Coordinates of C-alpha atoms and ligand atoms in Angstrom, one line a residue:
X139 CA 15.8 0.2 38.8
X140 CA 15.3 1.3 35.2
X141 CA 12.2 0.0 33.5
X142 CA 12.7 -2.4 30.6
X143 CA 12.1 -0.6 27.3
X144 CA 9.7 -2.5 25.0
X145 CA 10.7 -2.6 21.4
X146 CA 8.7 -3.0 18.2
X147 CA 7.6 -6.5 17.1
X148 CA 9.8 -8.2 14.5
X149 CA 8.7 -7.6 11.0
X150 CA 7.0 -4.3 11.7
X151 CA 8.3 -0.9 10.8
X152 CA 7.8 2.7 12.0
X153 CA 7.7 5.4 9.4
X154 CA 9.1 8.5 11.2
X155 CA 8.2 12.0 10.2
X156 CA 11.4 12.5 8.2
X157 CA 10.6 9.5 5.9
X158 CA 7.1 10.4 4.8
X159 CA 8.0 12.1 1.5
X160 CA 7.9 9.1 -0.8
X161 CA 4.9 7.5 1.1
X162 CA 2.9 10.7 0.6
X163 CA 3.9 10.9 -3.0
X164 CA 2.9 7.3 -3.7
X165 CA -0.4 7.5 -1.9
X166 CA -1.4 10.8 -3.4
X167 CA -0.4 9.7 -6.9
X168 CA -2.2 6.3 -6.6
X169 CA -5.4 7.9 -5.3
X170 CA -5.4 10.5 -8.1
X171 CA -4.9 7.9 -10.8
X172 CA -7.3 5.3 -9.3
X173 CA -10.0 8.0 -9.4
X174 CA -9.0 9.2 -12.9
X175 CA -9.5 5.7 -14.1
X176 CA -12.9 5.5 -12.4
X177 CA -12.2 3.5 -9.3
X178 CA -14.0 4.3 -6.1
X179 CA -12.5 3.8 -2.6
X180 CA -13.6 0.9 -0.4
X181 CA -12.4 0.4 3.2
X182 CA -13.0 -3.0 4.8
X183 CA -12.0 -4.1 8.3
X184 CA -8.5 -5.2 9.2
X185 CA -9.8 -8.6 10.4
X186 CA -12.3 -11.0 8.9
X187 CA -13.8 -14.4 9.5
X188 CA -10.9 -16.8 9.0
X189 CA -13.0 -18.9 6.5
X190 CA -13.0 -16.0 4.1
X191 CA -9.3 -16.5 3.4
X192 CA -9.2 -20.2 3.7
X193 CA -11.9 -20.3 1.0
X194 CA -10.9 -17.2 -1.0
X195 CA -7.1 -17.1 -0.9
X196 CA -7.0 -20.9 -1.0
X197 CA -6.3 -23.7 1.4
X198 CA -3.1 -24.8 -0.4
X199 CA -1.5 -21.4 -0.7
X200 CA 1.6 -20.3 1.3
X201 CA -0.5 -17.6 2.9
X202 CA -3.2 -19.8 4.3
X203 CA -0.9 -22.7 5.2
X204 CA 1.8 -20.6 7.0
X205 CA 1.3 -16.9 7.1
X206 CA -2.0 -16.0 8.7
X207 CA -2.4 -14.3 12.0
X208 CA -5.5 -16.0 13.3
X209 CA -7.2 -15.9 16.6
X210 CA -9.4 -19.0 17.2
X211 CA -12.9 -18.4 18.5
X212 CA -13.0 -18.9 22.2
X213 CA -13.8 -22.5 23.1
X214 CA -12.6 -23.9 19.8
X215 CA -9.4 -25.9 19.6
X216 CA -7.1 -26.4 16.6
X217 CA -7.1 -30.0 15.3
X218 CA -3.6 -31.4 16.0
X219 CA -1.5 -30.9 12.9
X220 CA -3.8 -28.3 11.4
X221 CA -2.2 -24.9 11.1
X222 CA -5.3 -22.8 11.0
X223 CA -8.3 -22.9 13.4
X224 CA -11.0 -22.2 10.9
X225 CA -13.5 -20.8 13.4
X226 CA -12.3 -17.4 14.4
X227 CA -10.9 -14.2 13.0
X228 CA -7.8 -13.5 10.9
X229 CA -5.9 -10.3 10.3
X230 CA -6.3 -9.8 6.6
X231 CA -3.3 -11.1 4.6
X232 CA -4.6 -9.6 1.3
X233 CA -7.4 -7.2 0.1
X234 CA -9.2 -9.2 -2.6
X235 CA -11.4 -11.6 -0.6
X236 CA -12.6 -8.8 1.8
X237 CA -13.5 -6.5 -1.1
X238 CA -15.5 -9.3 -2.7
X239 CA -17.2 -10.2 0.6
X240 CA -18.2 -6.6 1.1
X241 CA -19.4 -6.3 -2.5
X242 CA -21.7 -9.3 -2.0
X243 CA -22.8 -8.5 1.5
X244 CA -24.0 -5.0 0.5
X245 CA -25.5 -6.2 -2.7
X246 CA -23.4 -3.8 -4.8
X247 CA -24.0 -6.1 -7.7
X248 CA -27.7 -5.5 -7.6
X249 CA -27.2 -1.7 -7.8
X250 CA -24.8 -2.0 -10.7
X251 CA -23.2 -5.3 -11.7
X252 CA -20.0 -3.6 -13.0
X253 CA -18.0 -1.9 -10.3
X254 CA -14.5 -0.5 -10.0
X255 CA -13.1 -0.4 -6.5
X256 CA -9.8 0.5 -4.9
X257 CA -8.3 0.1 -1.4
X258 CA -5.2 1.2 0.4
X259 CA -4.2 -0.2 3.8
X260 CA -2.2 -2.5 5.9
X261 CA -2.0 -6.3 5.4
X262 CA -0.5 -9.0 7.7
X263 CA 1.5 -12.1 6.9
X264 CA 3.8 -14.1 9.1
X265 CA 6.8 -14.1 6.8
X266 CA 10.4 -14.5 7.5
X267 CA 11.4 -10.8 7.9
X268 CA 14.0 -9.7 5.3
X269 CA 14.6 -6.6 3.2
X270 CA 11.3 -5.3 2.0
X271 CA 9.4 -8.2 3.6
X272 CA 7.4 -7.3 6.7
X273 CA 4.7 -8.9 8.8
X274 CA 2.7 -5.7 8.6
X275 CA 3.0 -4.2 5.2
X276 CA 0.8 -2.0 3.0
X277 CA -0.9 -2.6 -0.3
X278 CA -2.6 -0.3 -2.8
X279 CA -5.0 -2.3 -4.9
X280 CA -7.9 -2.3 -7.4
X281 CA -10.6 -4.8 -8.2
X282 CA -12.7 -4.4 -11.3
X283 CA -15.8 -6.6 -10.8
X284 CA -18.3 -7.7 -13.4
X285 CA -16.6 -7.8 -16.8
X286 CA -14.5 -10.3 -18.7
X287 CA -13.3 -7.8 -21.3
X288 CA -9.6 -8.2 -22.1
X289 CA -9.5 -4.4 -22.3
X290 CA -10.1 -4.3 -18.6
X291 CA -7.1 -6.6 -17.9
X292 CA -5.1 -4.3 -20.0
X293 CA -6.5 -1.2 -18.2
X294 CA -5.4 -2.5 -14.8
X295 CA -1.9 -3.2 -16.0
X296 CA -1.7 0.3 -17.6
X297 CA -3.0 1.9 -14.4
X298 CA -0.3 0.2 -12.3
X299 CA 2.4 1.2 -14.7
X300 CA 1.1 4.7 -14.8
X301 CA 1.3 5.0 -11.0
X302 CA 4.9 3.8 -11.0
X303 CA 5.8 6.2 -13.8
X304 CA 4.2 9.1 -12.1
X305 CA 6.0 8.6 -8.9
X306 CA 9.2 8.8 -11.0
X307 CA 10.2 5.2 -11.5
X308 CA 11.7 4.2 -14.8
X309 CA 13.3 0.9 -13.9
X310 CA 10.3 -1.3 -13.7
X311 CA 9.3 -4.1 -16.1
X312 CA 6.0 -5.8 -16.7
X313 CA 5.6 -9.5 -17.1
X314 CA 2.4 -11.3 -18.2
X315 CA 1.1 -14.7 -18.7
X316 CA -2.2 -16.6 -18.8
X317 CA -3.2 -19.4 -16.4
X318 CA -6.3 -20.5 -18.4
X319 CA -9.7 -21.3 -17.0
X320 CA -11.6 -24.3 -15.5
X321 CA -11.6 -25.7 -19.1
X322 CA -7.9 -25.8 -19.8
X323 CA -6.5 -25.8 -16.3
X324 CA -6.8 -29.6 -15.8
X325 CA -4.7 -30.4 -18.9
X326 CA -2.2 -27.7 -17.9
X327 CA -1.9 -29.1 -14.4
X328 CA -1.5 -32.7 -15.6
X329 CA 1.2 -31.8 -18.0
X330 CA 3.1 -29.7 -15.5
X331 CA 2.8 -32.5 -12.9
X332 CA 4.1 -35.1 -15.3
X333 CA 7.0 -33.0 -16.4
X334 CA 8.0 -32.0 -12.8
X335 CA 7.5 -35.5 -11.4
X336 CA 10.2 -36.8 -13.8
X337 CA 12.7 -34.5 -12.2
X338 CA 11.4 -34.8 -8.6
X339 CA 14.8 -35.5 -7.1
X340 CA 16.2 -32.3 -8.5
X341 CA 13.5 -30.0 -6.9
X342 CA 14.0 -28.3 -3.6
X343 CA 12.7 -30.3 -0.7
X344 CA 9.7 -28.1 0.0
X345 CA 8.8 -28.2 -3.7
X346 CA 8.6 -32.0 -3.8
X347 CA 5.8 -31.8 -1.3
X348 CA 4.2 -28.8 -3.1
X349 CA 4.1 -30.7 -6.3
X350 CA 1.6 -33.1 -4.7
X351 CA -0.5 -30.4 -3.1
X352 CA -0.5 -27.6 -5.8
X353 CA 1.7 -27.9 -8.8
X354 CA 1.5 -24.2 -9.6
X355 CA 3.3 -23.4 -6.4
X356 CA 6.4 -25.1 -7.8
X357 CA 6.3 -22.6 -10.6
X358 CA 6.2 -19.8 -8.0
X359 CA 9.0 -21.3 -6.0
X360 CA 11.8 -19.1 -4.7
X361 CA 14.2 -22.1 -4.6
X362 CA 16.9 -21.8 -7.2
X363 CA 17.1 -25.5 -7.9
X364 CA 13.4 -25.6 -8.7
X365 CA 13.6 -22.4 -10.7
X366 CA 16.2 -23.9 -12.9
X367 CA 13.9 -26.9 -13.7
X368 CA 10.9 -24.7 -14.2
X369 CA 12.9 -22.7 -16.7
X370 CA 13.1 -25.8 -18.9
X371 CA 9.3 -26.4 -19.0
X372 CA 7.3 -25.4 -22.0
X373 CA 5.2 -22.2 -21.4
X374 CA 1.8 -23.0 -19.8
X375 CA 0.1 -21.0 -22.4
X376 CA 0.7 -23.9 -24.8
X377 CA -2.3 -25.6 -23.0
X378 CA -4.7 -22.7 -23.3
X379 CA -8.2 -23.5 -24.7
X380 CA -9.2 -21.4 -27.8
X381 CA -11.2 -18.9 -25.7
X382 CA -8.4 -18.3 -23.3
X383 CA -5.9 -18.0 -26.0
X384 CA -8.0 -15.4 -27.8
X385 CA -8.5 -13.5 -24.6
X386 CA -4.8 -13.5 -24.0
X387 CA -4.1 -12.2 -27.5
X388 CA -6.5 -9.4 -27.0
X389 CA -4.9 -8.4 -23.7
X390 CA -1.5 -8.2 -25.4
X391 CA -2.9 -6.3 -28.4
X392 CA -4.5 -3.7 -26.0
X393 CA -1.2 -3.3 -24.2
X394 CA 0.6 -2.8 -27.5
X395 CA -1.9 -0.2 -28.6
X396 CA -1.4 1.7 -25.4
X397 CA 2.3 1.6 -26.0
X398 CA 3.0 -0.3 -22.8
X399 CA 6.1 -2.5 -23.0
X400 CA 5.8 -6.0 -21.5
X401 CA 7.4 -9.3 -21.6
X402 CA 5.7 -12.7 -21.7
X403 CA 6.8 -15.1 -19.1
X404 CA 5.2 -18.5 -19.8
X405 CA 6.0 -19.7 -16.2
X406 CA 4.5 -16.8 -14.3
X407 CA 1.8 -17.8 -11.9
X408 CA 0.6 -16.0 -8.7
X409 CA 0.7 -17.4 -5.2
X410 CA -3.1 -17.2 -4.8
X411 CA -5.5 -20.0 -5.9
X412 CA -8.1 -17.8 -7.4
X413 CA -6.4 -16.5 -10.5
X414 CA -7.7 -17.4 -14.0
X415 CA -6.5 -16.3 -17.4
X416 CA -4.3 -13.2 -17.2
X417 CA -1.7 -12.9 -14.5
X418 CA 1.0 -10.2 -14.3
X419 CA 3.8 -8.8 -12.2
X420 CA 5.7 -5.6 -12.3
X421 CA 9.2 -6.0 -11.1
X422 CA 11.9 -3.5 -10.3
X423 CA 15.5 -4.0 -11.2
X424 CA 16.9 -2.6 -8.0
X425 CA 15.2 -4.9 -5.5
X426 CA 17.2 -8.2 -5.7
X427 CA 15.4 -11.5 -5.1
X428 CA 12.1 -10.0 -3.8
X429 CA 11.7 -7.7 -6.8
X430 CA 7.9 -7.6 -7.4
X431 CA 6.3 -4.2 -6.8
X432 CA 2.8 -5.3 -8.1
X433 CA 1.0 -8.5 -8.8
X434 CA -2.4 -9.0 -10.3
X435 CA -4.6 -10.7 -12.7
X436 CA -8.0 -12.0 -13.5
X437 CA -10.1 -14.1 -11.1
X438 CA -13.3 -15.1 -12.8
X439 CA -14.3 -17.8 -10.3
X440 CA -13.8 -16.1 -6.9
X441 CA -17.2 -14.3 -6.6
X442 CA -19.0 -17.5 -7.2
X443 CA -16.8 -19.4 -4.8
X444 CA -17.6 -16.8 -2.1
X445 CA -21.4 -17.4 -2.6
X446 CA -22.2 -14.8 -5.3
X447 CA -23.3 -15.1 -8.9
X448 CA -20.7 -15.9 -11.6
X449 CA -18.9 -12.6 -11.9
X450 CA -15.6 -12.2 -13.8
X451 CA -13.1 -9.8 -12.2
X452 CA -9.6 -8.5 -12.6
X453 CA -7.3 -6.6 -10.2
X454 CA -3.9 -6.0 -8.7
X455 CA -2.2 -5.3 -5.4
X456 CA 0.9 -3.1 -5.3
X457 CA 3.3 -3.4 -2.4
X458 CA 3.8 0.0 -0.8
X459 CA 7.1 -0.9 1.0
X460 CA 8.6 -2.5 -2.1
X461 CA 7.6 0.6 -4.2
X462 CA 9.1 3.0 -1.6
X463 CA 12.4 0.9 -1.7
X464 CA 12.4 1.2 -5.5
X465 CA 11.8 5.0 -5.2
X466 CA 14.7 5.3 -2.7
X467 CA 16.9 3.3 -5.1
X468 CA 16.1 5.4 -8.1
X469 CA 15.3 8.8 -6.7
X470 CA 17.3 8.9 -3.5
X471 CA 16.0 9.5 0.0
X472 CA 12.8 11.5 0.2
X473 CA 13.4 15.2 1.0
X474 CA 13.0 15.7 4.8
X475 CA 9.5 16.9 5.4
X476 CA 9.7 20.4 6.9
X477 CA 7.3 21.5 9.6
X478 CA 8.3 25.1 9.1
X479 CA 5.9 27.4 10.8
X480 CA 5.0 30.6 9.0
X481 CA 4.7 32.4 12.3
X482 CA 6.3 31.7 15.7
X483 CA 4.8 33.4 18.7
X484 CA 7.4 34.3 21.3
X485 CA 6.1 34.7 24.9
X486 CA 7.9 37.3 27.0
X487 CA 6.1 36.9 30.3
X488 CA 4.2 34.1 32.0
X489 CA 1.0 36.2 32.1
X490 CA 1.1 36.6 28.3
X491 CA 1.2 32.8 27.7
X492 CA -2.6 32.4 27.4
X493 CA -2.8 35.3 25.0
X494 CA 0.0 33.7 22.9
X495 CA -2.0 30.5 22.8
X496 CA -5.1 32.3 21.6
X497 CA -3.1 34.2 19.0
X498 CA -1.7 30.9 17.6
X499 CA -5.1 29.4 17.3
X500 CA -6.5 32.5 15.6
X501 CA -3.7 32.5 13.0
X502 CA -4.2 28.8 12.4
X503 CA -7.9 29.4 11.8
X504 CA -7.0 32.1 9.4
X505 CA -5.1 29.4 7.5
X506 CA -1.5 30.2 8.5
X507 CA 0.8 27.7 10.0
X508 CA 1.7 29.0 13.4
X509 CA 3.4 27.6 16.6
X510 CA 4.7 28.6 20.0
X511 CA 6.8 27.3 22.9
X512 CA 5.3 24.6 25.1
X513 CA 8.4 24.0 27.3
X514 CA 8.5 27.2 29.3
X515 CA 11.7 28.4 27.7
X516 CA 13.2 31.9 28.1
X517 CA 12.3 34.5 25.4
X518 CA 15.9 34.2 24.1
X519 CA 15.6 30.4 23.8
X520 CA 12.3 30.9 22.0
X521 CA 13.9 33.2 19.5
X522 CA 16.6 30.6 18.9
X523 CA 13.9 28.0 18.3
X524 CA 12.1 30.3 15.8
X525 CA 15.4 30.8 14.0
X526 CA 16.1 27.1 13.9
X527 CA 12.7 26.3 12.6
X528 CA 13.1 28.9 9.9
X529 CA 9.9 30.9 10.7
X530 CA 9.9 34.1 8.6
X531 CA 7.8 36.0 11.1
X532 CA 7.9 36.1 14.9
X533 CA 5.3 37.7 17.0
X534 CA 6.4 39.1 20.4
X535 CA 4.0 39.2 23.3
X536 CA 4.9 40.7 26.6
X537 CA 3.2 42.7 29.3
X538 CA 3.4 45.9 27.2
X539 CA 1.7 44.3 24.3
X540 CA -0.9 42.7 26.6
X541 CA -1.7 46.0 28.2
X542 CA -1.9 48.0 24.9
X543 CA -3.8 45.2 23.1
X544 CA -1.1 45.2 20.5
X545 CA 1.3 42.7 19.0
X546 CA 4.9 43.3 17.9
X547 CA 5.8 41.8 14.5
X548 CA 9.4 40.9 13.8
X549 CA 10.3 40.1 10.2
X550 CA 13.2 37.8 10.6
X551 CA 15.0 38.2 7.2
X552 CA 14.6 42.0 7.1
X553 CA 15.4 42.3 10.8
X554 CA 12.6 44.8 11.0
X555 CA 10.2 45.2 14.0
X556 CA 6.9 47.1 14.4
X557 CA 3.7 47.0 16.4
X558 CA 0.1 46.7 15.3
X559 CA -3.3 46.6 17.0
X560 CA -4.3 43.1 17.9
X561 CA -7.4 43.4 15.7
X562 CA -5.3 44.3 12.7
X563 CA -2.8 41.5 13.0
X564 CA -4.2 38.9 10.5
X565 CA -4.7 41.6 7.9
X566 CA -1.2 42.9 8.5
X567 CA 0.4 39.5 8.2
X568 CA -1.5 38.6 5.1
X569 CA -0.2 41.8 3.6
X570 CA 3.4 40.6 4.2
X571 CA 2.7 37.7 1.8
X572 CA 5.5 35.6 3.1
X573 CA 4.0 32.2 2.4
X574 CA 2.7 32.0 5.9
X575 CA 0.1 29.5 4.8
X576 CA 2.8 26.8 4.3
X577 CA 1.6 23.5 5.7
X578 CA 5.1 21.9 5.6
X579 CA 5.9 19.4 2.8
Ligands
ATP35 P1 5.8 -12.7 -3.4 O1 5.8 -13.9 -4.3 O2 6.7 -11.6 -3.9 O3 5.8 -13.0 -1.9 P2 3.0 -12.6 -3.3 O4 2.4 -13.4 -4.3 O5 3.0 -13.0 -1.9 O6 4.4 -12.1 -3.7 P3 0.9 -10.6 -3.5 O7 0.1 -11.2 -2.5 O8 0.4 -10.6 -4.9 O9 2.4 -11.1 -3.4 O10 1.3 -9.1 -3.1 C1 1.6 -8.1 -4.1 C2 2.8 -7.3 -3.6 O11 2.6 -6.9 -2.2 C3 4.1 -8.0 -3.7 O12 4.6 -8.0 -4.9 C4 4.9 -7.3 -2.7 O13 5.4 -6.1 -3.3 C5 3.9 -6.9 -1.7 N1 4.0 -7.8 -0.5 C6 3.5 -9.1 -0.4 N2 3.9 -9.6 0.8 C7 4.7 -8.7 1.4 C8 5.3 -8.6 2.7 N3 5.3 -9.6 3.5 N4 6.0 -7.5 3.0 C9 6.1 -6.5 2.2 N5 5.5 -6.4 1.0 C10 4.8 -7.5 0.6
MG36 MG1 4.4 -13.9 -0.7

């Protein structure tokens, strides 16, 4: 009986060799620009103490309420009704709390209080799978820790926009807003709550409940009925205290100086509890309902909340899958990555196989891309494979070559064939200068 074939888990994605082009371009561009802007890479574990996210991301957020993959500590039970067992570990749903945890745990703030860090890696959220929404996805993000300068808010926005521009996207738009601080947030929350409570019946069902728990989540709602009501509200920036209003003005002035186009959206909030002051999103026109490539903003209270000193921060997270979709939309499918070997070694007799293997290794160590047959095919079939792969040079190894300690070189395009001493081979091939060092693209 045939064995059952096990399939991938819903909401996960394989990136096959032919699809890597845009991924590689995005990762390489992001790394180059992160480092050009002075950010150093940090890598934290894939899972953390569950409490880090309950506290950091926020207990009333969509992520903590519904989307975390948590494993309770052995012996603990979940309280009936509670979604998350707080004792245990959780696959990270986002990068910011882990970075701050690491920063505090290793006393980075005592070395230098101002730090610019970046990360790239997988995140996990139990979302309803749909186009561009996965349960394992990838984010590229930065966190600038230890400064409340509005120039830094602007710098992170410009950095994100630079990455998108450099990977070739032109259809993205930047939206910004300010959510205020501990000073002005209470008035903002009160006014929002009062305005939305008046139209409670018109909100989507889930949002009626959200209104009680966290009014900002109604602003972030994906429900069209709620969105229509939110559109009528005055901008939340109307409630900013003078310090927050001044900060926001300086962010906008810095963006304008840099020539970065943006739009103000007075109802923009982010789905995480820790944001203060500046929040922003970069959206792409081609992506439909889930059109955000990058979300970020300032979070001046998180470091303290996680047990550190008061430390203002700003950062963003860019969704890799969303950005790749936008790249496919604007630039078309990525070119197939070619694994074209520069040299293909053709084995003419079983006793020459080990010598072929040694030859391939020697060429690779000399910096050339080289390959051979591993399927025991006939010399004719090996030549066909070399042709199909587009190798410009074949090396032929049979009993004669083995005995004479020579190798036969065959230049495929010129249909020319000659022999050299084994010891002369690398030099001879280098003289051919046929781009044999190609690594595949
Ligand atoms: P949204 O409201 O779009 O769900 P969010 O507030 O949950 O966004 P962030 O946590 O700020 O998003 O993540 C930043 C970016 O990471 C998103 O704009 C998106 O591109 C990407 N992202 C978030 N969740 C997913 C997911 N489940 N699958 C793929 N990409 C995601
Ligand atoms: Mg989300």
